[in-house]
Amino acid sequence: GNLIEEDKPCTCTSRQVGQYMNKLSGPLLDRIDLVVEVASVKYSDLDGKQEGDRSEDIRKRVGKARKIQLDRYGKHHNVFSNAQLTPSLTKRYCELDRESSRLLKDAFNKLNLSARAHNRILKVSRTIADMEESDSIKTKHVAEAIQYRSLDRKLGGYGME
């Protein structure tokens, strides 16, 4: 309903929200890489006066990132993208520096993440770095990837660890 809406406050109790969120099992959530909360669209967002990224520009950026991944994993059988990395390949290609590693460790502990969620964050971080054509995963890439685990944060907030 209106849990994330600014203009329409949610009237549910924390318990009701928790019961609703509990319908989403942990193992199911672990298999979802990205979760993005989207609020209702305001008319001012649709009136055509605001410029956004053009589809063609986005397509080119994604194409570059895909090529980076194809080149990186060319020698590995049946691995064409970061999403297909095995745990051992994730360890090899998703190395973190000390600061990034500390950030991920803190998120892991605070959000009570699973090993699967940890690996998904690493792969998404690698993809974000690829979108920026960065050879290494930086702290900002890890931070953004953690942000895509919003349901983990919500479930933790309702005692659903």
GROMACS .gro file of C-alpha atoms in nm:
model
  161
    1GLY     CA    1   0.000   0.000   0.000
    2ASN     CA    2   0.134   0.330   0.116
    3LEU     CA    3   0.434   0.224   0.324
    4ILE     CA    4   0.681   0.428   0.117
    5GLU     CA    5   0.446   0.704   0.006
    6GLU     CA    6   0.520   1.058   0.124
    7ASP     CA    7   0.174   1.204   0.057
    8LYS     CA    8  -0.034   0.908   0.177
    9PRO     CA    9   0.072   0.775   0.516
   10CYS     CA   10   0.049   0.404   0.579
   11THR     CA   11  -0.224   0.314   0.828
   12CYS     CA   12  -0.097  -0.037   0.898
   13THR     CA   13   0.050  -0.129   1.232
   14SER     CA   14   0.409  -0.255   1.251
   15ARG     CA   15   0.267  -0.599   1.318
   16GLN     CA   16   0.052  -0.590   1.002
   17VAL     CA   17   0.349  -0.477   0.793
   18GLY     CA   18   0.559  -0.751   0.951
   19GLN     CA   19   0.296  -1.017   0.874
   20TYR     CA   20   0.279  -0.901   0.513
   21MET     CA   21   0.658  -0.897   0.479
   22ASN     CA   22   0.679  -1.240   0.640
   23LYS     CA   23   0.494  -1.383   0.339
   24LEU     CA   24   0.817  -1.331   0.148
   25SER     CA   25   1.044  -1.611   0.262
   26GLY     CA   26   1.414  -1.555   0.322
   27PRO     CA   27   1.521  -1.820   0.067
   28LEU     CA   28   1.303  -1.651  -0.198
   29LEU     CA   29   1.444  -1.306  -0.120
   30ASP     CA   30   1.797  -1.444  -0.138
   31ARG     CA   31   1.736  -1.522  -0.505
   32ILE     CA   32   1.643  -1.164  -0.593
   33ASP     CA   33   1.937  -0.944  -0.692
   34LEU     CA   34   1.775  -0.602  -0.704
   35VAL     CA   35   1.483  -0.456  -0.517
   36VAL     CA   36   1.386  -0.099  -0.595
   37GLU     CA   37   1.105   0.078  -0.415
   38VAL     CA   38   0.901   0.297  -0.644
   39ALA     CA   39   0.659   0.556  -0.513
   40SER     CA   40   0.353   0.674  -0.704
   41VAL     CA   41   0.423   0.894  -1.004
   42LYS     CA   42   0.338   1.260  -0.968
   43TYR     CA   43   0.191   1.454  -1.261
   44SER     CA   44   0.488   1.692  -1.259
   45ASP     CA   45   0.709   1.393  -1.340
   46LEU     CA   46   0.503   1.324  -1.651
   47ASP     CA   47   0.455   1.670  -1.796
   48GLY     CA   48   0.755   1.630  -2.026
   49LYS     CA   49   0.962   1.918  -1.889
   50GLN     CA   50   1.217   1.706  -1.710
   51GLU     CA   51   1.499   1.545  -1.902
   52GLY     CA   52   1.602   1.191  -1.822
   53ASP     CA   53   1.846   0.948  -1.973
   54ARG     CA   54   1.760   0.853  -2.326
   55SER     CA   55   1.695   0.485  -2.392
   56GLU     CA   56   1.965   0.483  -2.658
   57ASP     CA   57   2.225   0.615  -2.411
   58ILE     CA   58   2.126   0.355  -2.152
   59ARG     CA   59   2.141   0.080  -2.414
   60LYS     CA   60   2.496   0.185  -2.506
   61ARG     CA   61   2.612   0.184  -2.142
   62VAL     CA   62   2.461  -0.159  -2.083
   63GLY     CA   63   2.619  -0.285  -2.405
   64LYS     CA   64   2.962  -0.166  -2.290
   65ALA     CA   65   2.919  -0.336  -1.953
   66ARG     CA   66   2.808  -0.660  -2.121
   67LYS     CA   67   3.114  -0.651  -2.349
   68ILE     CA   68   3.342  -0.599  -2.047
   69GLN     CA   69   3.187  -0.907  -1.888
   70LEU     CA   70   3.204  -1.116  -2.205
   71ASP     CA   71   3.573  -1.028  -2.242
   72ARG     CA   72   3.645  -1.097  -1.874
   73TYR     CA   73   3.476  -1.437  -1.869
   74GLY     CA   74   3.558  -1.552  -2.222
   75LYS     CA   75   3.780  -1.836  -2.100
   76HIS     CA   76   3.518  -1.970  -1.858
   77HIS     CA   77   3.270  -2.220  -2.000
   78ASN     CA   78   2.905  -2.105  -1.972
   79VAL     CA   79   2.985  -1.780  -1.788
   80PHE     CA   80   2.883  -1.472  -1.982
   81SER     CA   81   2.785  -1.227  -1.708
   82ASN     CA   82   2.842  -1.147  -1.343
   83ALA     CA   83   2.512  -1.308  -1.249
   84GLN     CA   84   2.646  -1.647  -1.362
   85LEU     CA   85   2.956  -1.644  -1.145
   86THR     CA   86   3.012  -1.948  -0.927
   87PRO     CA   87   3.122  -1.889  -0.567
   88SER     CA   88   3.488  -1.949  -0.658
   89LEU     CA   89   3.469  -1.714  -0.958
   90THR     CA   90   3.290  -1.455  -0.743
   91LYS     CA   91   3.581  -1.468  -0.500
   92ARG     CA   92   3.826  -1.428  -0.788
   93TYR     CA   93   3.655  -1.147  -0.981
   94CYS     CA   94   3.479  -0.957  -0.704
   95GLU     CA   95   3.772  -0.871  -0.480
   96LEU     CA   96   3.717  -0.584  -0.239
   97ASP     CA   97   3.960  -0.341  -0.086
   98ARG     CA   98   3.974  -0.305   0.293
   99GLU     CA   99   3.716  -0.022   0.315
  100SER     CA  100   3.466  -0.194   0.085
  101SER     CA  101   3.510  -0.520   0.270
  102ARG     CA  102   3.442  -0.348   0.603
  103LEU     CA  103   3.126  -0.189   0.462
  104LEU     CA  104   2.997  -0.524   0.337
  105LYS     CA  105   3.083  -0.692   0.668
  106ASP     CA  106   2.890  -0.425   0.860
  107ALA     CA  107   2.588  -0.465   0.631
  108PHE     CA  108   2.611  -0.843   0.657
  109ASN     CA  109   2.599  -0.826   1.036
  110LYS     CA  110   2.339  -0.547   1.067
  111LEU     CA  111   2.101  -0.695   0.810
  112ASN     CA  112   2.166  -1.055   0.915
  113LEU     CA  113   2.236  -1.146   0.552
  114SER     CA  114   2.278  -1.497   0.424
  115ALA     CA  115   2.582  -1.623   0.235
  116ARG     CA  116   2.374  -1.614  -0.083
  117ALA     CA  117   2.279  -1.247  -0.026
  118HIS     CA  118   2.647  -1.167   0.041
  119ASN     CA  119   2.748  -1.319  -0.293
  120ARG     CA  120   2.467  -1.141  -0.475
  121ILE     CA  121   2.585  -0.808  -0.334
  122LEU     CA  122   2.935  -0.884  -0.462
  123LYS     CA  123   2.806  -0.967  -0.812
  124VAL     CA  124   2.584  -0.658  -0.825
  125SER     CA  125   2.879  -0.447  -0.705
  126ARG     CA  126   3.087  -0.590  -0.990
  127THR     CA  127   2.809  -0.502  -1.237
  128ILE     CA  128   2.783  -0.145  -1.105
  129ALA     CA  129   3.162  -0.112  -1.142
  130ASP     CA  130   3.135  -0.247  -1.498
  131MET     CA  131   2.865   0.010  -1.579
  132GLU     CA  132   3.117   0.278  -1.476
  133GLU     CA  133   3.393   0.097  -1.668
  134SER     CA  134   3.589   0.061  -1.345
  135ASP     CA  135   3.847  -0.217  -1.326
  136SER     CA  136   3.801  -0.252  -0.951
  137ILE     CA  137   3.501  -0.256  -0.722
  138LYS     CA  138   3.498   0.059  -0.513
  139THR     CA  139   3.323   0.134  -0.186
  140LYS     CA  140   3.056   0.337  -0.367
  141HIS     CA  141   2.973   0.032  -0.581
  142VAL     CA  142   2.930  -0.188  -0.273
  143ALA     CA  143   2.721   0.081  -0.101
  144GLU     CA  144   2.488   0.103  -0.401
  145ALA     CA  145   2.455  -0.275  -0.422
  146ILE     CA  146   2.366  -0.291  -0.053
  147GLN     CA  147   2.095  -0.031  -0.115
  148TYR     CA  148   1.930  -0.277  -0.354
  149ARG     CA  149   1.876  -0.513  -0.061
  150SER     CA  150   1.596  -0.292   0.075
  151LEU     CA  151   1.373  -0.586   0.165
  152ASP     CA  152   1.649  -0.725   0.386
  153ARG     CA  153   1.657  -0.388   0.564
  154LYS     CA  154   1.277  -0.379   0.594
  155LEU     CA  155   1.250  -0.733   0.722
  156GLY     CA  156   1.518  -0.665   0.981
  157GLY     CA  157   1.320  -0.359   1.092
  158TYR     CA  158   1.015  -0.573   1.160
  159GLY     CA  159   1.195  -0.845   1.350
  160MET     CA  160   1.192  -1.085   1.057
  161GLU     CA  161   1.560  -1.182   1.061
   0.00000   0.00000   0.00000
